[in-house]
Amino acid sequence: EVRRDLGVPDDALLVAMIGHIRWWKGQDLVLSALAGLDEATRRRLFVLFVGPTSNGEQAYHEHLMKLVAEGDLGDQVAFLGQRDDVPEIMSAADVILSASTAPEPFGLVVIEGMAVGKPVVAARHGGPAEIITPGAGLFFEPGSSEELGSLLETLLESPELRAALGKGGLERVAAFSVARTVEGVERVYDELLS
């Protein structure tokens, strides 16, 4: 229902990138990755950019719109702006993407994607590099639109890999539960105070 409401073709691999539109979040990298794919592959992908444009980032937003036009990507992407239904969008997606070109301090979207059982693709730096373990998601080298495009194509062609990564992510995300976090903090305090 969410996919239909958003105009996503039934047979498309739906990739969701959640976060503010900011120069370092890598939306331009994603558009470059899409533009670098052959047309037949590109037509089978649909990328949602969910999040508002940050203050001071209007020029970057305009640059993104120019990339969409130049790459003829209008049928493969949608910029949704601020939304109140992000959990529903994540649940409807096939892949969750974090493409930051500068290291994320933590990478909450990565955790959220894992928590809904979705395969996660992220740049290999910052928080996501510590969160994602083998079998719980896929990495690409920061700034490499070619490697990102290749990973998206691989996921497009392999529902089995998507399912396995979603399952691996669900197992990994348990390490970030409130109970585990409290237990870890208590353990540190016990060690320091003894």
Short mmCIF file of N, CA and C in Angstrom, two decimals:
data_model
loop_
_atom_site.label_atom_id
_atom_site.label_comp_id
_atom_site.label_asym_id
_atom_site.label_seq_id
_atom_site.Cartn_x
_atom_site.Cartn_y
_atom_site.Cartn_z
N GLU A 1 0.83 -1.20 0.00
CA GLU A 1 0.00 0.00 0.00
C GLU A 1 0.87 1.26 0.00
N VAL A 2 1.92 1.28 0.83
CA VAL A 2 2.83 2.43 0.88
C VAL A 2 3.51 2.60 -0.47
N ARG A 3 3.96 1.51 -1.03
CA ARG A 3 4.64 1.57 -2.33
C ARG A 3 3.69 2.11 -3.40
N ARG A 4 2.48 1.65 -3.39
CA ARG A 4 1.50 2.11 -4.37
C ARG A 4 1.22 3.60 -4.19
N ASP A 5 1.06 4.04 -2.93
CA ASP A 5 0.80 5.45 -2.67
C ASP A 5 1.95 6.35 -3.13
N LEU A 6 3.16 5.81 -3.09
CA LEU A 6 4.34 6.59 -3.48
C LEU A 6 4.66 6.47 -4.97
N GLY A 7 3.88 5.67 -5.69
CA GLY A 7 4.09 5.52 -7.12
C GLY A 7 5.27 4.63 -7.48
N VAL A 8 5.61 3.69 -6.59
CA VAL A 8 6.73 2.78 -6.85
C VAL A 8 6.23 1.62 -7.70
N PRO A 9 6.87 1.36 -8.83
CA PRO A 9 6.45 0.22 -9.66
C PRO A 9 6.50 -1.09 -8.87
N ASP A 10 5.57 -1.99 -9.15
CA ASP A 10 5.47 -3.25 -8.41
C ASP A 10 6.75 -4.08 -8.47
N ASP A 11 7.44 -4.04 -9.61
CA ASP A 11 8.60 -4.90 -9.80
C ASP A 11 9.93 -4.21 -9.48
N ALA A 12 9.88 -2.99 -8.96
CA ALA A 12 11.10 -2.25 -8.68
C ALA A 12 11.71 -2.64 -7.34
N LEU A 13 13.04 -2.61 -7.26
CA LEU A 13 13.72 -2.73 -5.99
C LEU A 13 13.67 -1.35 -5.33
N LEU A 14 12.99 -1.26 -4.21
CA LEU A 14 12.81 0.03 -3.54
C LEU A 14 13.92 0.24 -2.52
N VAL A 15 14.72 1.28 -2.75
CA VAL A 15 15.83 1.66 -1.88
C VAL A 15 15.43 2.93 -1.15
N ALA A 16 15.53 2.93 0.17
CA ALA A 16 15.18 4.12 0.95
C ALA A 16 16.43 4.69 1.60
N MET A 17 16.62 5.98 1.40
CA MET A 17 17.70 6.71 2.06
C MET A 17 17.03 7.73 2.96
N ILE A 18 17.17 7.54 4.26
CA ILE A 18 16.50 8.37 5.25
C ILE A 18 17.50 9.34 5.86
N GLY A 19 17.16 10.61 5.88
CA GLY A 19 18.03 11.59 6.51
C GLY A 19 17.91 12.95 5.84
N HIS A 20 18.38 13.96 6.54
CA HIS A 20 18.35 15.32 6.01
C HIS A 20 19.14 15.41 4.70
N ILE A 21 18.69 16.30 3.85
CA ILE A 21 19.45 16.62 2.64
C ILE A 21 20.58 17.54 3.07
N ARG A 22 21.79 16.98 3.08
CA ARG A 22 23.00 17.71 3.45
C ARG A 22 24.12 17.25 2.52
N TRP A 23 25.06 18.13 2.24
CA TRP A 23 26.12 17.81 1.28
C TRP A 23 26.89 16.56 1.65
N TRP A 24 27.07 16.28 2.93
CA TRP A 24 27.90 15.15 3.34
C TRP A 24 27.11 13.85 3.50
N LYS A 25 25.80 13.90 3.30
CA LYS A 25 24.99 12.68 3.42
C LYS A 25 25.08 11.78 2.19
N GLY A 26 25.53 12.35 1.07
CA GLY A 26 25.82 11.50 -0.10
C GLY A 26 24.67 11.28 -1.07
N GLN A 27 23.65 12.11 -1.03
CA GLN A 27 22.57 11.95 -2.01
C GLN A 27 23.10 12.09 -3.43
N ASP A 28 24.07 13.00 -3.63
CA ASP A 28 24.65 13.17 -4.97
C ASP A 28 25.39 11.91 -5.41
N LEU A 29 26.04 11.23 -4.47
CA LEU A 29 26.73 9.98 -4.77
C LEU A 29 25.75 8.92 -5.25
N VAL A 30 24.59 8.85 -4.60
CA VAL A 30 23.57 7.87 -4.98
C VAL A 30 23.07 8.16 -6.40
N LEU A 31 22.84 9.43 -6.70
CA LEU A 31 22.38 9.79 -8.05
C LEU A 31 23.45 9.44 -9.09
N SER A 32 24.71 9.65 -8.75
CA SER A 32 25.80 9.28 -9.66
C SER A 32 25.86 7.76 -9.86
N ALA A 33 25.63 7.02 -8.79
CA ALA A 33 25.62 5.56 -8.89
C ALA A 33 24.51 5.10 -9.82
N LEU A 34 23.34 5.68 -9.68
CA LEU A 34 22.22 5.32 -10.56
C LEU A 34 22.53 5.67 -12.01
N ALA A 35 23.05 6.87 -12.23
CA ALA A 35 23.35 7.30 -13.59
C ALA A 35 24.40 6.42 -14.25
N GLY A 36 25.26 5.79 -13.45
CA GLY A 36 26.31 4.94 -13.98
C GLY A 36 25.86 3.54 -14.35
N LEU A 37 24.64 3.17 -13.98
CA LEU A 37 24.13 1.84 -14.31
C LEU A 37 23.55 1.83 -15.72
N ASP A 38 23.53 0.66 -16.35
CA ASP A 38 22.89 0.60 -17.67
C ASP A 38 21.39 0.85 -17.49
N GLU A 39 20.78 1.33 -18.55
CA GLU A 39 19.39 1.77 -18.45
C GLU A 39 18.44 0.67 -18.01
N ALA A 40 18.63 -0.54 -18.51
CA ALA A 40 17.74 -1.64 -18.15
C ALA A 40 17.79 -1.92 -16.65
N THR A 41 18.98 -1.87 -16.07
CA THR A 41 19.13 -2.09 -14.62
C THR A 41 18.53 -0.92 -13.86
N ARG A 42 18.87 0.28 -14.28
CA ARG A 42 18.39 1.49 -13.60
C ARG A 42 16.86 1.53 -13.56
N ARG A 43 16.21 1.10 -14.61
CA ARG A 43 14.74 1.14 -14.67
C ARG A 43 14.08 0.19 -13.67
N ARG A 44 14.87 -0.74 -13.12
CA ARG A 44 14.33 -1.70 -12.15
C ARG A 44 14.57 -1.26 -10.70
N LEU A 45 15.14 -0.06 -10.53
CA LEU A 45 15.41 0.49 -9.20
C LEU A 45 14.56 1.73 -8.96
N PHE A 46 14.22 1.96 -7.71
CA PHE A 46 13.51 3.19 -7.33
C PHE A 46 14.07 3.62 -5.98
N VAL A 47 14.58 4.85 -5.92
CA VAL A 47 15.21 5.34 -4.70
C VAL A 47 14.39 6.47 -4.11
N LEU A 48 14.04 6.32 -2.84
CA LEU A 48 13.33 7.36 -2.09
C LEU A 48 14.33 8.09 -1.20
N PHE A 49 14.36 9.40 -1.31
CA PHE A 49 15.14 10.24 -0.40
C PHE A 49 14.13 10.85 0.57
N VAL A 50 14.21 10.45 1.82
CA VAL A 50 13.23 10.85 2.81
C VAL A 50 13.91 11.74 3.84
N GLY A 51 13.47 12.99 3.93
CA GLY A 51 14.03 13.93 4.89
C GLY A 51 14.03 15.33 4.32
N PRO A 52 13.97 16.30 5.20
CA PRO A 52 13.94 17.70 4.75
C PRO A 52 15.31 18.20 4.32
N THR A 53 15.32 19.27 3.57
CA THR A 53 16.57 19.94 3.23
C THR A 53 16.98 20.79 4.42
N SER A 54 18.20 20.56 4.90
CA SER A 54 18.70 21.28 6.06
C SER A 54 18.88 22.77 5.75
N ASN A 55 18.86 23.59 6.79
CA ASN A 55 19.12 25.01 6.63
C ASN A 55 20.48 25.21 5.98
N GLY A 56 20.54 26.10 5.02
CA GLY A 56 21.79 26.39 4.35
C GLY A 56 22.16 25.41 3.26
N GLU A 57 21.31 24.43 2.98
CA GLU A 57 21.62 23.41 1.99
C GLU A 57 20.77 23.54 0.71
N GLN A 58 20.15 24.68 0.51
CA GLN A 58 19.28 24.86 -0.67
C GLN A 58 20.08 24.71 -1.97
N ALA A 59 21.30 25.26 -2.00
CA ALA A 59 22.11 25.14 -3.22
C ALA A 59 22.43 23.67 -3.51
N TYR A 60 22.69 22.90 -2.45
CA TYR A 60 22.95 21.47 -2.64
C TYR A 60 21.69 20.77 -3.18
N HIS A 61 20.54 21.12 -2.64
CA HIS A 61 19.28 20.54 -3.12
C HIS A 61 19.08 20.85 -4.61
N GLU A 62 19.36 22.08 -4.99
CA GLU A 62 19.23 22.45 -6.40
C GLU A 62 20.22 21.67 -7.26
N HIS A 63 21.43 21.44 -6.74
CA HIS A 63 22.42 20.62 -7.44
C HIS A 63 21.88 19.20 -7.64
N LEU A 64 21.23 18.65 -6.63
CA LEU A 64 20.65 17.31 -6.75
C LEU A 64 19.58 17.27 -7.84
N MET A 65 18.74 18.29 -7.89
CA MET A 65 17.69 18.34 -8.91
C MET A 65 18.31 18.42 -10.31
N LYS A 66 19.43 19.11 -10.42
CA LYS A 66 20.14 19.20 -11.70
C LYS A 66 20.69 17.83 -12.09
N LEU A 67 21.24 17.08 -11.12
CA LEU A 67 21.74 15.74 -11.39
C LEU A 67 20.63 14.80 -11.84
N VAL A 68 19.46 14.94 -11.22
CA VAL A 68 18.31 14.12 -11.62
C VAL A 68 17.95 14.40 -13.07
N ALA A 69 17.90 15.68 -13.43
CA ALA A 69 17.55 16.05 -14.81
C ALA A 69 18.61 15.59 -15.80
N GLU A 70 19.88 15.83 -15.47
CA GLU A 70 20.97 15.46 -16.38
C GLU A 70 21.06 13.95 -16.59
N GLY A 71 20.78 13.19 -15.54
CA GLY A 71 20.86 11.73 -15.63
C GLY A 71 19.57 11.08 -16.08
N ASP A 72 18.54 11.88 -16.36
CA ASP A 72 17.23 11.36 -16.73
C ASP A 72 16.74 10.34 -15.70
N LEU A 73 16.82 10.75 -14.43
CA LEU A 73 16.50 9.85 -13.32
C LEU A 73 15.12 10.11 -12.71
N GLY A 74 14.35 10.97 -13.32
CA GLY A 74 13.06 11.35 -12.74
C GLY A 74 12.12 10.21 -12.46
N ASP A 75 12.22 9.13 -13.24
CA ASP A 75 11.34 7.97 -13.02
C ASP A 75 11.92 6.97 -12.02
N GLN A 76 13.15 7.22 -11.55
CA GLN A 76 13.79 6.28 -10.63
C GLN A 76 13.98 6.84 -9.23
N VAL A 77 13.69 8.10 -9.01
CA VAL A 77 13.91 8.70 -7.69
C VAL A 77 12.74 9.59 -7.30
N ALA A 78 12.59 9.76 -5.99
CA ALA A 78 11.62 10.71 -5.46
C ALA A 78 12.19 11.32 -4.19
N PHE A 79 12.07 12.63 -4.07
CA PHE A 79 12.46 13.35 -2.87
C PHE A 79 11.18 13.66 -2.10
N LEU A 80 11.01 13.02 -0.95
CA LEU A 80 9.76 13.11 -0.22
C LEU A 80 9.73 14.21 0.83
N GLY A 81 10.88 14.76 1.19
CA GLY A 81 10.91 15.78 2.23
C GLY A 81 10.61 15.16 3.59
N GLN A 82 10.21 16.01 4.53
CA GLN A 82 9.88 15.56 5.90
C GLN A 82 8.64 14.67 5.86
N ARG A 83 8.72 13.54 6.53
CA ARG A 83 7.58 12.61 6.58
C ARG A 83 7.35 12.15 8.00
N ASP A 84 6.08 11.84 8.29
CA ASP A 84 5.71 11.31 9.60
C ASP A 84 5.57 9.79 9.57
N ASP A 85 5.73 9.19 8.39
CA ASP A 85 5.51 7.75 8.24
C ASP A 85 6.81 7.01 7.87
N VAL A 86 7.93 7.47 8.43
CA VAL A 86 9.22 6.85 8.11
C VAL A 86 9.24 5.35 8.45
N PRO A 87 8.71 4.91 9.59
CA PRO A 87 8.72 3.46 9.86
C PRO A 87 7.98 2.66 8.78
N GLU A 88 6.88 3.19 8.29
CA GLU A 88 6.13 2.50 7.24
C GLU A 88 6.93 2.47 5.93
N ILE A 89 7.60 3.57 5.63
CA ILE A 89 8.42 3.62 4.42
C ILE A 89 9.57 2.62 4.53
N MET A 90 10.22 2.56 5.69
CA MET A 90 11.31 1.60 5.86
C MET A 90 10.80 0.17 5.72
N SER A 91 9.63 -0.10 6.26
CA SER A 91 9.07 -1.45 6.16
C SER A 91 8.72 -1.81 4.73
N ALA A 92 8.33 -0.80 3.93
CA ALA A 92 7.97 -1.04 2.53
C ALA A 92 9.19 -1.19 1.63
N ALA A 93 10.34 -0.68 2.08
CA ALA A 93 11.55 -0.70 1.27
C ALA A 93 12.14 -2.10 1.19
N ASP A 94 12.94 -2.32 0.15
CA ASP A 94 13.68 -3.56 0.00
C ASP A 94 15.09 -3.44 0.54
N VAL A 95 15.63 -2.20 0.52
CA VAL A 95 17.00 -1.93 0.94
C VAL A 95 17.03 -0.59 1.64
N ILE A 96 17.82 -0.48 2.72
CA ILE A 96 18.05 0.79 3.41
C ILE A 96 19.48 1.21 3.10
N LEU A 97 19.65 2.48 2.75
CA LEU A 97 20.94 2.97 2.28
C LEU A 97 21.44 4.13 3.13
N SER A 98 22.71 4.06 3.49
CA SER A 98 23.42 5.17 4.14
C SER A 98 24.67 5.43 3.31
N ALA A 99 24.70 6.59 2.64
CA ALA A 99 25.77 6.84 1.67
C ALA A 99 26.65 8.03 2.05
N SER A 100 26.75 8.32 3.31
CA SER A 100 27.48 9.52 3.75
C SER A 100 28.90 9.54 3.22
N THR A 101 29.30 10.74 2.76
CA THR A 101 30.66 10.90 2.25
C THR A 101 31.62 11.33 3.36
N ALA A 102 31.08 11.77 4.49
CA ALA A 102 31.86 12.02 5.70
C ALA A 102 31.36 11.04 6.76
N PRO A 103 32.21 10.62 7.68
CA PRO A 103 31.81 9.59 8.65
C PRO A 103 30.61 10.00 9.50
N GLU A 104 29.64 9.11 9.58
CA GLU A 104 28.49 9.29 10.47
C GLU A 104 28.97 9.10 11.91
N PRO A 105 28.55 9.95 12.84
CA PRO A 105 28.95 9.75 14.23
C PRO A 105 28.45 8.40 14.78
N PHE A 106 27.22 8.01 14.40
CA PHE A 106 26.70 6.73 14.85
C PHE A 106 26.06 5.97 13.69
N GLY A 107 25.01 6.49 13.13
CA GLY A 107 24.33 5.80 12.04
C GLY A 107 23.04 5.15 12.50
N LEU A 108 22.16 5.95 13.10
CA LEU A 108 20.90 5.43 13.62
C LEU A 108 20.06 4.76 12.53
N VAL A 109 20.09 5.31 11.32
CA VAL A 109 19.31 4.73 10.23
C VAL A 109 19.75 3.30 9.95
N VAL A 110 21.03 3.02 10.11
CA VAL A 110 21.54 1.66 9.91
C VAL A 110 20.89 0.71 10.92
N ILE A 111 20.85 1.13 12.17
CA ILE A 111 20.22 0.31 13.22
C ILE A 111 18.73 0.14 12.94
N GLU A 112 18.08 1.22 12.55
CA GLU A 112 16.63 1.16 12.28
C GLU A 112 16.34 0.22 11.11
N GLY A 113 17.18 0.28 10.07
CA GLY A 113 16.98 -0.62 8.94
C GLY A 113 17.13 -2.08 9.34
N MET A 114 18.14 -2.36 10.16
CA MET A 114 18.33 -3.72 10.65
C MET A 114 17.14 -4.16 11.49
N ALA A 115 16.62 -3.25 12.30
CA ALA A 115 15.53 -3.59 13.21
C ALA A 115 14.24 -3.97 12.48
N VAL A 116 14.09 -3.51 11.23
CA VAL A 116 12.92 -3.92 10.45
C VAL A 116 13.26 -5.03 9.46
N GLY A 117 14.45 -5.62 9.64
CA GLY A 117 14.82 -6.80 8.86
C GLY A 117 15.18 -6.52 7.41
N LYS A 118 15.68 -5.31 7.14
CA LYS A 118 16.04 -4.95 5.77
C LYS A 118 17.55 -5.03 5.57
N PRO A 119 17.98 -5.42 4.38
CA PRO A 119 19.41 -5.35 4.10
C PRO A 119 19.85 -3.89 4.09
N VAL A 120 20.99 -3.63 4.67
CA VAL A 120 21.51 -2.28 4.77
C VAL A 120 22.80 -2.18 3.97
N VAL A 121 22.91 -1.09 3.22
CA VAL A 121 24.13 -0.79 2.47
C VAL A 121 24.65 0.53 3.02
N ALA A 122 25.94 0.57 3.35
CA ALA A 122 26.51 1.79 3.95
C ALA A 122 27.96 1.99 3.52
N ALA A 123 28.38 3.25 3.57
CA ALA A 123 29.78 3.57 3.35
C ALA A 123 30.59 3.03 4.52
N ARG A 124 31.77 2.50 4.21
CA ARG A 124 32.60 1.85 5.23
C ARG A 124 33.43 2.89 6.00
N HIS A 125 32.76 3.68 6.84
CA HIS A 125 33.45 4.57 7.77
C HIS A 125 32.47 5.05 8.83
N GLY A 126 33.02 5.67 9.88
CA GLY A 126 32.17 6.16 10.96
C GLY A 126 31.44 5.04 11.69
N GLY A 127 30.31 5.40 12.29
CA GLY A 127 29.53 4.44 13.06
C GLY A 127 29.12 3.19 12.30
N PRO A 128 28.63 3.31 11.05
CA PRO A 128 28.22 2.09 10.34
C PRO A 128 29.33 1.06 10.20
N ALA A 129 30.59 1.49 10.12
CA ALA A 129 31.70 0.55 9.99
C ALA A 129 31.84 -0.32 11.24
N GLU A 130 31.35 0.17 12.37
CA GLU A 130 31.39 -0.62 13.60
C GLU A 130 30.09 -1.38 13.84
N ILE A 131 29.00 -0.85 13.33
CA ILE A 131 27.70 -1.47 13.54
C ILE A 131 27.53 -2.72 12.68
N ILE A 132 27.83 -2.58 11.39
CA ILE A 132 27.60 -3.67 10.45
C ILE A 132 28.72 -4.70 10.56
N THR A 133 28.33 -5.94 10.74
CA THR A 133 29.27 -7.05 10.80
C THR A 133 29.03 -7.95 9.58
N PRO A 134 29.96 -8.85 9.27
CA PRO A 134 29.75 -9.73 8.12
C PRO A 134 28.41 -10.45 8.19
N GLY A 135 27.69 -10.40 7.09
CA GLY A 135 26.39 -11.05 7.03
C GLY A 135 25.23 -10.19 7.51
N ALA A 136 25.54 -9.00 8.04
CA ALA A 136 24.48 -8.12 8.56
C ALA A 136 24.28 -6.88 7.70
N GLY A 137 24.97 -6.79 6.57
CA GLY A 137 24.85 -5.65 5.68
C GLY A 137 26.02 -5.65 4.72
N LEU A 138 26.04 -4.66 3.82
CA LEU A 138 27.09 -4.56 2.83
C LEU A 138 27.73 -3.17 2.89
N PHE A 139 29.03 -3.13 2.60
CA PHE A 139 29.78 -1.88 2.59
C PHE A 139 30.23 -1.53 1.18
N PHE A 140 30.39 -0.23 0.95
CA PHE A 140 31.12 0.25 -0.22
C PHE A 140 32.12 1.28 0.27
N GLU A 141 33.17 1.48 -0.51
CA GLU A 141 34.18 2.46 -0.12
C GLU A 141 33.59 3.86 -0.19
N PRO A 142 33.81 4.67 0.83
CA PRO A 142 33.24 6.02 0.84
C PRO A 142 33.59 6.78 -0.44
N GLY A 143 32.58 7.36 -1.05
CA GLY A 143 32.77 8.16 -2.25
C GLY A 143 32.76 7.39 -3.55
N SER A 144 32.65 6.06 -3.50
CA SER A 144 32.70 5.25 -4.72
C SER A 144 31.30 4.99 -5.26
N SER A 145 30.89 5.82 -6.21
CA SER A 145 29.57 5.61 -6.82
C SER A 145 29.55 4.33 -7.64
N GLU A 146 30.69 3.94 -8.20
CA GLU A 146 30.74 2.70 -8.99
C GLU A 146 30.49 1.48 -8.11
N GLU A 147 31.15 1.44 -6.95
CA GLU A 147 30.97 0.30 -6.05
C GLU A 147 29.55 0.28 -5.49
N LEU A 148 29.00 1.45 -5.17
CA LEU A 148 27.62 1.51 -4.70
C LEU A 148 26.67 1.00 -5.77
N GLY A 149 26.86 1.44 -7.00
CA GLY A 149 26.00 0.98 -8.09
C GLY A 149 26.08 -0.53 -8.26
N SER A 150 27.29 -1.08 -8.15
CA SER A 150 27.47 -2.52 -8.28
C SER A 150 26.75 -3.28 -7.18
N LEU A 151 26.81 -2.76 -5.94
CA LEU A 151 26.10 -3.42 -4.83
C LEU A 151 24.59 -3.38 -5.04
N LEU A 152 24.08 -2.25 -5.50
CA LEU A 152 22.63 -2.15 -5.76
C LEU A 152 22.21 -3.14 -6.84
N GLU A 153 23.04 -3.28 -7.86
CA GLU A 153 22.74 -4.24 -8.92
C GLU A 153 22.77 -5.67 -8.37
N THR A 154 23.74 -5.97 -7.53
CA THR A 154 23.82 -7.30 -6.92
C THR A 154 22.56 -7.60 -6.10
N LEU A 155 22.13 -6.64 -5.29
CA LEU A 155 20.93 -6.84 -4.48
C LEU A 155 19.68 -6.95 -5.34
N LEU A 156 19.65 -6.21 -6.42
CA LEU A 156 18.52 -6.28 -7.34
C LEU A 156 18.37 -7.70 -7.88
N GLU A 157 19.49 -8.32 -8.20
CA GLU A 157 19.46 -9.64 -8.83
C GLU A 157 19.38 -10.79 -7.83
N SER A 158 19.50 -10.53 -6.53
CA SER A 158 19.56 -11.63 -5.57
C SER A 158 18.62 -11.44 -4.39
N PRO A 159 17.37 -11.86 -4.53
CA PRO A 159 16.45 -11.81 -3.38
C PRO A 159 16.93 -12.68 -2.22
N GLU A 160 17.68 -13.74 -2.54
CA GLU A 160 18.20 -14.61 -1.48
C GLU A 160 19.21 -13.86 -0.63
N LEU A 161 20.09 -13.09 -1.25
CA LEU A 161 21.06 -12.30 -0.51
C LEU A 161 20.35 -11.24 0.32
N ARG A 162 19.34 -10.60 -0.25
CA ARG A 162 18.59 -9.59 0.52
C ARG A 162 17.97 -10.22 1.76
N ALA A 163 17.39 -11.40 1.62
CA ALA A 163 16.76 -12.07 2.75
C ALA A 163 17.80 -12.45 3.81
N ALA A 164 18.94 -12.95 3.37
CA ALA A 164 19.99 -13.36 4.31
C ALA A 164 20.54 -12.15 5.07
N LEU A 165 20.76 -11.04 4.37
CA LEU A 165 21.27 -9.83 5.03
C LEU A 165 20.23 -9.26 5.99
N GLY A 166 18.96 -9.32 5.63
CA GLY A 166 17.91 -8.87 6.54
C GLY A 166 17.89 -9.68 7.82
N LYS A 167 18.03 -10.99 7.67
CA LYS A 167 18.06 -11.88 8.84
C LYS A 167 19.31 -11.60 9.69
N GLY A 168 20.45 -11.44 9.02
CA GLY A 168 21.69 -11.14 9.74
C GLY A 168 21.63 -9.82 10.47
N GLY A 169 20.98 -8.84 9.86
CA GLY A 169 20.81 -7.54 10.50
C GLY A 169 19.93 -7.62 11.74
N LEU A 170 18.87 -8.41 11.66
CA LEU A 170 17.99 -8.59 12.83
C LEU A 170 18.76 -9.20 13.99
N GLU A 171 19.63 -10.16 13.69
CA GLU A 171 20.44 -10.78 14.75
C GLU A 171 21.44 -9.77 15.33
N ARG A 172 22.06 -8.98 14.47
CA ARG A 172 23.07 -8.02 14.92
C ARG A 172 22.46 -6.89 15.74
N VAL A 173 21.28 -6.43 15.36
CA VAL A 173 20.68 -5.27 16.02
C VAL A 173 20.36 -5.56 17.49
N ALA A 174 20.26 -6.82 17.86
CA ALA A 174 20.01 -7.17 19.26
C ALA A 174 21.10 -6.64 20.18
N ALA A 175 22.31 -6.47 19.64
CA ALA A 175 23.43 -5.96 20.44
C ALA A 175 23.22 -4.50 20.83
N PHE A 176 22.27 -3.83 20.20
CA PHE A 176 22.03 -2.41 20.46
C PHE A 176 20.72 -2.15 21.21
N SER A 177 20.19 -3.18 21.85
CA SER A 177 18.95 -3.02 22.61
C SER A 177 19.21 -2.18 23.85
N VAL A 178 18.15 -1.62 24.41
CA VAL A 178 18.27 -0.83 25.64
C VAL A 178 18.85 -1.68 26.76
N ALA A 179 18.37 -2.92 26.89
CA ALA A 179 18.84 -3.79 27.96
C ALA A 179 20.35 -4.05 27.83
N ARG A 180 20.82 -4.34 26.61
CA ARG A 180 22.25 -4.59 26.40
C ARG A 180 23.08 -3.35 26.68
N THR A 181 22.55 -2.19 26.29
CA THR A 181 23.27 -0.94 26.52
C THR A 181 23.39 -0.65 28.01
N VAL A 182 22.29 -0.81 28.74
CA VAL A 182 22.32 -0.59 30.19
C VAL A 182 23.29 -1.56 30.85
N GLU A 183 23.24 -2.80 30.43
CA GLU A 183 24.14 -3.81 30.99
C GLU A 183 25.61 -3.43 30.75
N GLY A 184 25.91 -2.95 29.57
CA GLY A 184 27.27 -2.54 29.25
C GLY A 184 27.74 -1.35 30.07
N VAL A 185 26.86 -0.35 30.22
CA VAL A 185 27.20 0.82 31.03
C VAL A 185 27.42 0.42 32.49
N GLU A 186 26.55 -0.45 33.02
CA GLU A 186 26.71 -0.91 34.40
C GLU A 186 28.03 -1.66 34.58
N ARG A 187 28.41 -2.46 33.60
CA ARG A 187 29.65 -3.20 33.67
C ARG A 187 30.85 -2.25 33.73
N VAL A 188 30.82 -1.19 32.93
CA VAL A 188 31.91 -0.21 32.95
C VAL A 188 31.98 0.46 34.32
N TYR A 189 30.83 0.86 34.85
CA TYR A 189 30.82 1.49 36.19
C TYR A 189 31.34 0.53 37.25
N ASP A 190 30.93 -0.73 37.19
CA ASP A 190 31.40 -1.73 38.16
C ASP A 190 32.93 -1.85 38.11
N GLU A 191 33.47 -1.87 36.89
CA GLU A 191 34.92 -2.00 36.73
C GLU A 191 35.64 -0.76 37.27
N LEU A 192 35.09 0.43 36.99
CA LEU A 192 35.74 1.65 37.42
C LEU A 192 35.64 1.90 38.92
N LEU A 193 34.55 1.45 39.51
CA LEU A 193 34.31 1.72 40.93
C LEU A 193 34.89 0.64 41.85
N SER A 194 35.28 -0.50 41.28
CA SER A 194 35.80 -1.57 42.16
C SER A 194 37.26 -1.38 42.49
#
